[in-house]
CSV table of C-alpha atoms and ligand atoms in Angstrom, one decimal:
chain,number,residue,atom,x,y,z
A,1098,MET,CA,-13.0,-6.1,42.5
A,1099,ASN,CA,-15.0,-3.4,44.2
A,1100,LYS,CA,-13.9,-0.3,42.3
A,1101,SER,CA,-14.8,3.1,43.8
A,1102,SER,CA,-17.9,4.8,42.6
A,1103,ARG,CA,-16.2,8.2,43.3
A,1104,LEU,CA,-15.6,9.6,39.9
A,1105,PRO,CA,-14.5,13.3,40.4
A,1106,GLY,CA,-15.1,15.4,37.3
A,1107,PHE,CA,-17.3,12.8,35.7
A,1108,TYR,CA,-20.0,15.4,35.1
A,1109,LYS,CA,-17.6,17.6,33.2
A,1110,LEU,CA,-16.8,15.0,30.6
A,1111,GLY,CA,-18.6,14.7,27.3
A,1112,LEU,CA,-21.3,12.1,26.9
A,1113,GLU,CA,-19.1,9.7,24.9
A,1114,ASP,CA,-16.3,9.9,27.4
A,1115,ARG,CA,-18.7,9.2,30.2
A,1116,ALA,CA,-20.1,6.3,28.4
A,1117,ALA,CA,-16.6,5.0,27.7
A,1118,ILE,CA,-15.7,5.1,31.4
A,1119,ILE,CA,-18.9,3.3,32.4
A,1120,ALA,CA,-18.4,0.7,29.6
A,1121,GLU,CA,-14.9,0.0,30.8
A,1122,ARG,CA,-15.9,-0.2,34.4
A,1123,ALA,CA,-18.8,-2.5,33.8
A,1124,GLY,CA,-17.0,-4.6,31.2
A,1125,LEU,CA,-19.6,-3.8,28.5
A,1126,THR,CA,-19.2,-5.4,25.1
A,1127,ALA,CA,-19.1,-3.2,22.0
A,1128,SER,CA,-22.8,-4.0,21.3
A,1129,GLU,CA,-23.8,-3.3,24.9
A,1130,LYS,CA,-22.1,0.1,24.6
A,1131,ALA,CA,-23.9,0.7,21.4
A,1132,ILE,CA,-27.1,0.1,23.2
A,1133,LEU,CA,-26.3,3.0,25.5
A,1134,MET,CA,-25.6,5.2,22.5
A,1135,GLY,CA,-29.1,4.7,21.1
A,1136,GLU,CA,-29.2,1.3,19.6
A,1137,GLY,CA,-31.6,0.1,22.4
A,1138,LEU,CA,-35.1,-1.3,22.1
A,1139,SER,CA,-35.9,-1.8,18.4
A,1140,PRO,CA,-39.3,-1.2,17.0
A,1141,ALA,CA,-39.6,-5.0,16.3
A,1142,GLN,CA,-38.8,-5.8,20.0
A,1143,ALA,CA,-41.2,-3.1,21.2
A,1144,ASP,CA,-43.9,-4.6,19.0
A,1145,GLN,CA,-43.5,-7.9,20.9
A,1146,MET,CA,-43.9,-6.1,24.3
A,1147,ILE,CA,-47.2,-4.2,24.2
A,1148,GLU,CA,-50.1,-3.7,21.8
A,1149,ASN,CA,-50.7,-1.2,19.0
A,1150,VAL,CA,-47.0,-0.2,18.9
A,1151,VAL,CA,-46.3,2.8,16.7
A,1152,GLY,CA,-42.8,3.7,17.9
A,1153,ILE,CA,-40.3,4.0,20.7
A,1154,HIS,CA,-40.3,6.6,23.5
A,1155,ALA,CA,-36.8,7.3,24.9
A,1156,LEU,CA,-35.6,8.8,28.1
A,1157,PRO,CA,-32.1,10.1,29.2
A,1158,LEU,CA,-30.1,7.5,31.1
A,1159,GLY,CA,-27.7,9.0,33.6
A,1160,ILE,CA,-25.3,7.5,36.1
A,1161,ALA,CA,-25.4,8.6,39.8
A,1162,VAL,CA,-21.9,8.3,41.3
A,1163,ASN,CA,-20.5,8.2,44.8
A,1164,PHE,CA,-22.7,5.4,46.2
A,1165,LEU,CA,-21.3,3.2,48.9
A,1166,ILE,CA,-23.8,0.7,50.2
A,1167,ASN,CA,-23.0,-2.0,52.7
A,1168,GLY,CA,-19.3,-1.3,52.0
A,1169,GLN,CA,-19.7,-1.8,48.3
A,1170,ASP,CA,-19.4,0.8,45.6
A,1171,TYR,CA,-22.2,1.1,43.0
A,1172,LEU,CA,-22.6,3.1,39.8
A,1173,ILE,CA,-26.4,3.7,39.6
A,1174,PRO,CA,-28.2,3.9,36.3
A,1175,MET,CA,-31.2,6.3,36.4
A,1176,ALA,CA,-33.7,6.9,33.5
A,1177,ILE,CA,-35.6,10.1,34.1
A,1178,GLU,CA,-36.7,13.2,32.3
A,1179,GLU,CA,-36.3,15.5,35.3
A,1180,PRO,CA,-33.1,17.6,35.8
A,1181,SER,CA,-31.4,17.7,39.2
A,1182,VAL,CA,-32.3,14.1,40.2
A,1183,VAL,CA,-29.1,12.4,39.1
A,1184,ALA,CA,-27.1,15.3,40.4
A,1185,GLY,CA,-29.0,15.3,43.7
A,1186,ALA,CA,-28.5,11.6,44.3
A,1187,SER,CA,-24.8,11.8,43.5
A,1188,PHE,CA,-24.3,14.8,45.7
A,1189,ALA,CA,-26.1,13.2,48.7
A,1190,ALA,CA,-24.3,9.9,48.2
A,1191,ARG,CA,-21.0,11.8,48.5
A,1192,LEU,CA,-22.1,13.3,51.8
A,1193,VAL,CA,-23.3,9.9,53.1
A,1194,ARG,CA,-20.1,8.3,51.9
A,1195,GLU,CA,-18.2,10.6,54.3
A,1196,GLY,CA,-20.2,9.2,57.1
A,1197,GLY,CA,-19.4,5.6,56.1
A,1198,GLY,CA,-22.0,5.0,53.4
A,1199,PHE,CA,-25.4,3.5,53.5
A,1200,ALA,CA,-26.4,0.5,55.5
A,1201,ALA,CA,-29.2,-1.4,53.7
A,1202,SER,CA,-31.2,-4.5,54.3
A,1203,SER,CA,-34.2,-6.3,52.9
A,1204,ASP,CA,-36.7,-9.0,53.8
A,1205,GLU,CA,-37.0,-12.3,52.0
A,1206,PRO,CA,-38.6,-11.7,48.6
A,1207,VAL,CA,-42.1,-12.8,49.7
A,1208,MET,CA,-45.1,-11.5,47.7
A,1209,ILE,CA,-48.7,-11.6,48.8
A,1210,GLY,CA,-51.4,-13.0,46.5
A,1211,GLN,CA,-55.1,-12.4,47.4
A,1212,ILE,CA,-58.1,-14.7,46.8
A,1213,GLN,CA,-61.4,-13.0,47.5
A,1214,VAL,CA,-64.3,-15.3,48.6
A,1215,LEU,CA,-67.9,-14.2,48.7
A,1216,ASP,CA,-71.2,-15.9,49.7
A,1217,VAL,CA,-69.6,-17.8,52.5
A,1218,ALA,CA,-72.2,-18.9,55.0
A,1219,ASP,CA,-70.0,-19.0,58.0
A,1220,PRO,CA,-66.8,-16.9,57.4
A,1221,GLN,CA,-65.1,-17.8,60.7
A,1222,ALA,CA,-65.7,-21.5,60.2
A,1223,ALA,CA,-64.4,-21.2,56.6
A,1224,ARG,CA,-61.3,-19.5,57.9
A,1225,SER,CA,-60.6,-22.3,60.4
A,1226,GLU,CA,-61.1,-24.9,57.7
A,1227,LEU,CA,-58.7,-23.1,55.3
A,1228,LEU,CA,-56.1,-22.9,58.0
A,1229,ALA,CA,-56.5,-26.6,58.8
A,1230,GLN,CA,-55.8,-27.4,55.2
A,1231,LYS,CA,-52.9,-24.9,54.9
A,1232,SER,CA,-50.1,-27.4,54.1
A,1233,ARG,CA,-52.1,-29.1,51.3
A,1234,LEU,CA,-52.9,-25.7,49.8
A,1235,LEU,CA,-49.2,-24.6,50.0
A,1236,GLN,CA,-48.2,-27.8,48.3
A,1237,LEU,CA,-50.7,-27.1,45.6
A,1238,ALA,CA,-49.4,-23.6,45.1
A,1239,ASP,CA,-45.8,-25.0,44.9
A,1240,GLN,CA,-46.8,-27.2,42.0
A,1241,THR,CA,-47.6,-24.2,39.9
A,1242,ASP,CA,-43.9,-23.1,39.7
A,1243,SER,CA,-41.6,-26.1,40.2
A,1244,LEU,CA,-38.7,-24.1,38.7
A,1245,LEU,CA,-39.0,-21.4,41.4
A,1246,VAL,CA,-39.3,-24.1,44.1
A,1247,SER,CA,-36.1,-25.7,42.8
A,1248,LEU,CA,-34.4,-22.3,43.1
A,1249,GLY,CA,-35.4,-22.0,46.8
A,1250,GLY,CA,-38.6,-20.1,46.3
A,1251,GLY,CA,-42.2,-21.2,46.7
A,1252,ALA,CA,-45.3,-20.9,48.9
A,1253,ARG,CA,-44.4,-19.9,52.5
A,1254,ASP,CA,-47.7,-19.3,54.3
A,1255,LEU,CA,-51.4,-18.8,54.1
A,1256,ILE,CA,-53.1,-16.1,56.1
A,1257,VAL,CA,-56.9,-15.9,56.2
A,1258,ARG,CA,-58.7,-12.6,56.9
A,1259,VAL,CA,-62.4,-12.0,57.3
A,1260,ILE,CA,-63.9,-8.7,56.3
A,1261,LYS,CA,-67.1,-8.7,58.3
A,1262,ASP,CA,-69.0,-6.1,56.3
A,1263,SER,CA,-68.9,-4.5,52.9
A,1264,ILE,CA,-71.5,-3.3,50.3
A,1265,VAL,CA,-71.6,-6.9,49.0
A,1266,GLY,CA,-71.7,-8.5,52.5
A,1267,PRO,CA,-69.0,-10.3,54.4
A,1268,MET,CA,-66.0,-11.8,52.7
A,1269,VAL,CA,-63.1,-14.1,53.3
A,1270,VAL,CA,-59.8,-13.0,51.9
A,1271,VAL,CA,-57.0,-15.6,51.6
A,1272,HIS,CA,-53.4,-14.3,51.5
A,1273,LEU,CA,-50.9,-16.6,49.8
A,1274,LEU,CA,-47.4,-15.7,50.8
A,1275,PHE,CA,-45.0,-16.7,48.0
A,1276,ASP,CA,-41.2,-16.4,47.9
A,1277,CYS,CA,-40.4,-15.2,44.4
A,1278,ARG,CA,-36.6,-15.2,44.8
A,1279,ASP,CA,-35.1,-13.0,42.0
A,1280,ALA,CA,-38.4,-12.4,40.2
A,1281,MET,CA,-40.8,-9.5,40.8
A,1282,GLY,CA,-43.3,-12.4,40.9
A,1283,ALA,CA,-46.6,-11.0,39.6
A,1284,ASN,CA,-47.1,-13.8,37.1
A,1285,THR,CA,-46.0,-16.5,39.6
A,1286,VAL,CA,-48.3,-15.3,42.3
A,1287,ASN,CA,-51.3,-14.7,40.0
A,1288,THR,CA,-50.9,-18.2,38.6
A,1289,ALA,CA,-50.7,-19.7,42.1
A,1290,CYS,CA,-53.8,-17.8,43.2
A,1291,GLU,CA,-55.8,-18.9,40.2
A,1292,ALA,CA,-54.7,-22.5,40.8
A,1293,LEU,CA,-55.8,-22.4,44.4
A,1294,ALA,CA,-59.2,-20.8,43.8
A,1295,PRO,CA,-61.2,-23.9,43.0
A,1296,GLU,CA,-59.9,-25.6,46.2
A,1297,VAL,CA,-60.7,-22.5,48.2
A,1298,GLU,CA,-64.2,-22.6,46.9
A,1299,ASN,CA,-64.5,-26.3,47.8
A,1300,ILE,CA,-63.3,-25.7,51.3
A,1301,THR,CA,-65.3,-22.6,52.0
A,1302,GLY,CA,-68.4,-23.3,50.0
A,1303,GLY,CA,-68.1,-19.7,48.7
A,1304,ARG,CA,-67.5,-18.1,45.4
A,1305,VAL,CA,-64.1,-16.7,44.4
A,1306,VAL,CA,-64.0,-13.4,42.6
A,1307,LEU,CA,-60.5,-11.9,42.6
A,1308,ARG,CA,-57.2,-13.8,42.4
A,1309,ILE,CA,-54.4,-11.3,42.1
A,1310,LEU,CA,-51.2,-10.2,43.9
A,1311,SER,CA,-51.3,-7.2,46.3
A,1312,ASN,CA,-49.0,-4.3,45.5
A,1313,LEU,CA,-48.8,-3.5,49.2
A,1314,ALA,CA,-45.9,-5.9,49.3
A,1315,ASP,CA,-45.2,-5.4,53.0
A,1316,ARG,CA,-43.5,-8.8,53.4
A,1317,ARG,CA,-40.9,-7.6,51.0
A,1318,LEU,CA,-39.6,-4.4,52.6
A,1319,ALA,CA,-36.2,-2.8,51.9
A,1320,ARG,CA,-34.5,-0.4,54.3
A,1321,ALA,CA,-31.6,2.0,54.1
A,1322,ARG,CA,-29.9,4.1,56.8
A,1323,CYS,CA,-27.3,6.8,56.8
A,1324,SER,CA,-25.5,8.8,59.4
A,1325,ILE,CA,-23.7,12.0,58.5
A,1326,PRO,CA,-21.3,14.0,60.7
A,1327,PRO,CA,-22.4,17.6,61.0
A,1328,ASP,CA,-19.2,19.1,59.5
A,1329,VAL,CA,-19.9,17.2,56.3
A,1330,LEU,CA,-23.1,19.1,55.9
A,1331,ALA,CA,-21.7,22.6,56.3
A,1332,PHE,CA,-21.6,24.8,53.1
A,1333,GLU,CA,-21.4,28.5,52.3
A,1334,ALA,CA,-23.0,30.4,55.2
A,1335,PHE,CA,-24.6,27.3,56.8
A,1336,ASP,CA,-22.8,25.4,59.5
A,1337,GLY,CA,-23.4,21.6,59.8
A,1338,GLN,CA,-25.6,21.8,62.9
A,1339,THR,CA,-27.9,24.3,61.3
A,1340,VAL,CA,-28.2,22.2,58.2
A,1341,SER,CA,-29.0,19.0,60.2
A,1342,LYS,CA,-31.5,20.9,62.4
A,1343,ARG,CA,-33.3,22.4,59.4
A,1344,ILE,CA,-33.5,19.0,57.7
A,1345,VAL,CA,-35.1,17.5,60.8
A,1346,GLU,CA,-37.5,20.5,60.9
A,1347,ALA,CA,-38.4,19.9,57.2
A,1348,TYR,CA,-39.0,16.2,57.9
A,1349,ALA,CA,-41.2,17.1,60.8
A,1350,LEU,CA,-43.7,18.7,58.5
A,1351,ALA,CA,-43.8,15.5,56.2
A,1352,ALA,CA,-44.2,13.3,59.3
A,1353,ASN,CA,-47.3,15.3,60.4
A,1354,ASP,CA,-48.9,16.6,57.3
A,1355,PRO,CA,-50.1,14.5,54.2
A,1356,TYR,CA,-49.8,17.6,52.0
A,1357,ARG,CA,-46.1,17.8,52.6
A,1358,ALA,CA,-45.7,14.0,52.9
A,1359,ALA,CA,-46.9,13.5,49.4
A,1360,THR,CA,-44.2,15.8,48.0
A,1361,HIS,CA,-41.5,14.5,50.4
A,1362,ASN,CA,-42.3,10.9,49.2
A,1363,LYS,CA,-42.4,12.0,45.6
A,1364,GLY,CA,-38.8,13.2,46.0
A,1365,ILE,CA,-37.9,9.7,47.4
A,1366,MET,CA,-39.6,8.1,44.5
A,1367,ASN,CA,-37.8,10.3,42.0
A,1368,GLY,CA,-34.7,8.2,42.8
A,1369,ILE,CA,-36.4,4.9,43.2
A,1370,ASP,CA,-38.5,5.2,40.0
A,1371,ALA,CA,-35.5,6.4,38.0
A,1372,VAL,CA,-33.6,3.2,38.9
A,1373,ALA,CA,-36.7,1.2,38.3
A,1374,VAL,CA,-37.2,2.5,34.8
A,1375,ALA,CA,-33.5,2.1,34.0
A,1376,THR,CA,-33.6,-1.6,35.1
A,1377,GLY,CA,-37.0,-2.5,33.6
A,1378,GLN,CA,-39.0,-2.7,36.8
A,1379,ASP,CA,-42.8,-2.3,37.1
A,1380,TRP,CA,-42.5,1.2,38.6
A,1381,ARG,CA,-46.3,1.6,38.9
A,1382,ALA,CA,-46.3,-1.4,41.3
A,1383,LEU,CA,-43.5,0.2,43.3
A,1384,GLU,CA,-45.4,3.5,43.4
A,1385,ALA,CA,-48.6,1.8,44.5
A,1386,GLY,CA,-46.7,-0.2,47.2
A,1387,ALA,CA,-44.8,2.9,48.5
A,1388,HIS,CA,-47.8,5.1,48.9
A,1389,ALA,CA,-50.0,2.4,50.4
A,1390,TYR,CA,-47.2,1.6,52.9
A,1391,ALA,CA,-47.0,5.4,53.7
A,1392,ALA,CA,-50.7,5.3,54.7
A,1393,ARG,CA,-50.6,2.0,56.6
A,1394,SER,CA,-51.4,3.7,60.0
A,1395,GLY,CA,-54.5,5.1,58.5
A,1396,ARG,CA,-52.8,8.5,58.0
A,1397,TYR,CA,-50.5,9.1,55.1
A,1398,THR,CA,-47.1,10.1,56.3
A,1399,SER,CA,-43.4,10.3,55.4
A,1400,LEU,CA,-41.6,7.1,54.2
A,1401,SER,CA,-38.4,8.3,55.7
A,1402,HIS,CA,-37.3,9.4,59.2
A,1403,TRP,CA,-34.7,12.0,60.1
A,1404,SER,CA,-33.2,12.8,63.5
A,1405,VAL,CA,-29.9,14.1,65.1
A,1406,ASP,CA,-28.2,11.5,67.4
A,1407,ALA,CA,-26.4,12.1,70.6
A,1408,ASP,CA,-23.1,12.7,68.8
A,1409,GLY,CA,-24.7,15.3,66.5
A,1410,ASN,CA,-24.8,13.1,63.4
A,1411,LEU,CA,-27.8,13.5,61.1
A,1412,VAL,CA,-29.4,10.0,60.9
A,1413,GLY,CA,-31.8,9.1,58.1
A,1414,THR,CA,-33.8,5.9,57.6
A,1415,LEU,CA,-36.1,4.8,54.9
A,1416,GLU,CA,-38.3,1.7,54.7
A,1417,LEU,CA,-40.7,0.7,52.0
A,1418,PRO,CA,-42.0,-2.3,50.0
A,1419,LEU,CA,-39.8,-2.9,46.9
A,1420,ALA,CA,-41.0,-5.7,44.8
A,1421,VAL,CA,-38.3,-5.8,42.1
A,1422,GLY,CA,-36.8,-8.5,39.9
A,1423,ILE,CA,-33.7,-9.3,37.9
A,1424,VAL,CA,-35.2,-12.3,36.1
A,1425,GLY,CA,-38.2,-12.2,33.9
A,1426,GLY,CA,-40.2,-9.2,32.7
A,1427,ALA,CA,-38.7,-6.2,31.0
A,1428,SER,CA,-35.5,-6.5,33.1
A,1429,ARG,CA,-34.6,-9.4,30.8
A,1430,VAL,CA,-36.2,-8.2,27.5
A,1431,HIS,CA,-35.4,-4.6,27.2
A,1432,PRO,CA,-31.8,-4.2,25.9
A,1433,THR,CA,-31.1,-1.0,27.9
A,1434,ALA,CA,-32.5,-2.5,31.1
A,1435,LYS,CA,-30.2,-5.5,30.7
A,1436,VAL,CA,-27.2,-3.1,30.2
A,1437,ALA,CA,-28.3,-1.0,33.2
A,1438,LEU,CA,-28.4,-4.1,35.4
A,1439,LYS,CA,-24.9,-5.0,34.2
A,1440,ILE,CA,-23.7,-1.5,35.1
A,1441,LEU,CA,-25.3,-1.8,38.5
A,1442,GLY,CA,-23.8,-5.2,39.1
A,1443,VAL,CA,-26.4,-6.5,41.4
A,1444,THR,CA,-26.7,-10.3,41.6
A,1445,THR,CA,-30.0,-10.7,43.5
A,1446,ALA,CA,-33.4,-9.0,43.5
A,1447,ARG,CA,-32.8,-8.2,47.2
A,1448,GLU,CA,-29.6,-6.5,46.5
A,1449,LEU,CA,-31.4,-4.4,43.8
A,1450,ALA,CA,-34.1,-3.5,46.4
A,1451,GLU,CA,-31.4,-2.5,48.9
A,1452,VAL,CA,-29.6,-0.3,46.3
A,1453,MET,CA,-33.0,1.3,45.4
A,1454,ALA,CA,-33.8,2.1,49.1
A,1455,ALA,CA,-30.4,3.8,49.4
A,1456,VAL,CA,-31.0,5.8,46.3
A,1457,GLY,CA,-34.4,6.9,47.6
A,1458,LEU,CA,-32.9,8.0,50.9
A,1459,ALA,CA,-30.1,9.9,49.1
A,1460,GLN,CA,-32.7,11.7,46.9
A,1461,ASN,CA,-34.7,12.6,50.0
A,1462,LEU,CA,-31.5,14.0,51.6
A,1463,ALA,CA,-30.6,16.1,48.6
A,1464,ALA,CA,-34.1,17.6,48.4
A,1465,LEU,CA,-34.4,18.3,52.1
A,1466,ARG,CA,-30.9,19.8,52.3
A,1467,ALA,CA,-31.6,22.1,49.4
A,1468,LEU,CA,-35.2,23.0,50.4
A,1469,ALA,CA,-34.2,23.7,54.0
A,1470,THR,CA,-31.3,25.9,53.1
A,1471,GLU,CA,-30.8,27.7,49.8
A,1472,GLY,CA,-34.0,26.5,48.2
A,1473,ILE,CA,-34.2,24.2,45.1
A,1474,GLN,CA,-34.9,26.8,42.5
A,1475,ARG,CA,-31.3,27.9,42.2
A,1476,GLY,CA,-30.2,24.6,40.8
A,1477,HIS,CA,-33.5,23.8,39.1
A,1478,MET,CA,-33.8,27.1,37.2
A,1479,GLU,CA,-30.3,26.9,35.9
A,1480,LEU,CA,-31.0,23.4,34.6
A,1481,HIS,CA,-34.4,24.5,33.3
A,1482,ALA,CA,-32.7,27.4,31.4
A,1483,ARG,CA,-30.4,24.9,29.8
A,1484,GLN,CA,-33.4,22.7,28.7
A,1485,VAL,CA,-35.2,25.8,27.3
A,1486,ALA,CA,-32.0,26.8,25.4
A,1487,ILE,CA,-31.7,23.2,24.0
A,1488,ALA,CA,-35.4,23.3,22.9
A,1489,ALA,CA,-34.6,26.6,21.2
A,1490,GLY,CA,-31.8,24.9,19.2
A,1491,ALA,CA,-28.7,25.7,21.3
A,1492,THR,CA,-25.9,23.1,21.3
A,1493,GLY,CA,-22.5,22.7,22.9
A,1494,ASP,CA,-21.4,23.0,26.5
A,1495,LEU,CA,-23.9,25.0,28.5
A,1496,GLU,CA,-23.2,26.2,32.0
A,1497,VAL,CA,-25.5,24.7,34.6
A,1498,GLY,CA,-24.7,26.2,37.9
A,1499,SER,CA,-23.6,25.4,41.5
A,1500,TRP,CA,-25.8,22.4,42.3
A,1501,ARG,CA,-24.3,20.5,39.4
A,1502,LEU,CA,-20.8,21.7,40.1
A,1503,GLU,CA,-21.0,20.1,43.5
A,1504,VAL,CA,-21.7,16.7,42.1
A,1505,GLY,CA,-18.4,15.2,41.2
A,1506,GLY,CA,-16.0,17.3,43.4
B,504,MEV,C1,-39.2,17.5,43.0
B,504,MEV,O1,-39.3,16.6,41.9
B,504,MEV,C2,-39.1,16.8,44.3
B,504,MEV,C3,-39.1,17.7,45.5
B,504,MEV,O2,-40.3,18.4,45.5
B,504,MEV,C4,-39.1,16.7,46.7
B,504,MEV,C5,-39.3,17.4,48.0
B,504,MEV,O3,-40.0,18.5,48.1
B,504,MEV,O4,-38.9,16.9,49.0
B,504,MEV,C6,-37.9,18.6,45.5
């Protein structure tokens, strides 16, 4: 059953009550609930994950409410140290909900692996020969992950590029396109590229250097769209048209200026990274892909787009590469990531990418709305004051101001 993610007053509850509601909603077992309450990654588990482990570094895990995406409600786990992000996402999701929610879509989960070939006598001839042997090379790539092939994934295409000049001379770059289904796919793609390399050398007569995936996963894009009627955006002294107009004006700077675009996109990634960390994704890969995609025209620009349509609705869209997985990696090892995925309830990597795109767009909307109207410092400073008070030893229920009060209402 698709239960509503509208949880009015959720933010006013104590931590344990909030956790109890989420546990009940997500059908968490007692031990899964205990993971939320601090019995997460053990030192012994951590010791298996990376090198030279000396401890555990924890982050707050919050739940963004109000999300309606493709007609389905989601409670969104977000792991992040920054105040206002969870509140901002929840608040924006409530506005978007009133316009019908987010529409999200995604490409097939196809990753790109690169094989770099140097010392090729005739790069164009080598390119033709590689393409002539494409189906054999794809078959060879498929043999490296028969499980994934049996699940419907596998090698999809081979693209060959020639870089005519570089400081080390011309080079041929082979792109292996590999459908990774519900995995992020780094290991699969790297293994396939390494397996193809000797054949690529035989065919081209060249010397392979790199065999590695590209984080510019532009075959694996996710998109989100929202449309918000102007009256939904009105607040205090600001009417809805003014808020929409100012959001578009704010966006226009990001669209035209890399200095603003960097900050604008950082706000989008506040949301995406927080879900990525909560669910055990490689957030550095997502960051690399997002910013490379934002610069794909040769000029770094906004990842989102905002306009007002003929009916006066504020329309926002976001598109970016989102190479995420729900099998393999930390998403299946880290106990809290497993619980976070259960709370989110996604069943495919594509669904996770679509949710993350919607969260990124919500985060962008929350930031632009605040920046273009009352400014963000009001909400930020009240939350900051709370952190300072906690650092100084304060406990109990501390007031945190208007931004936060808007969250669950
Ligand atoms: C702060 O973490 C994020 C913002 O700077 C984003 C933006 O300016 O759009 C508020």
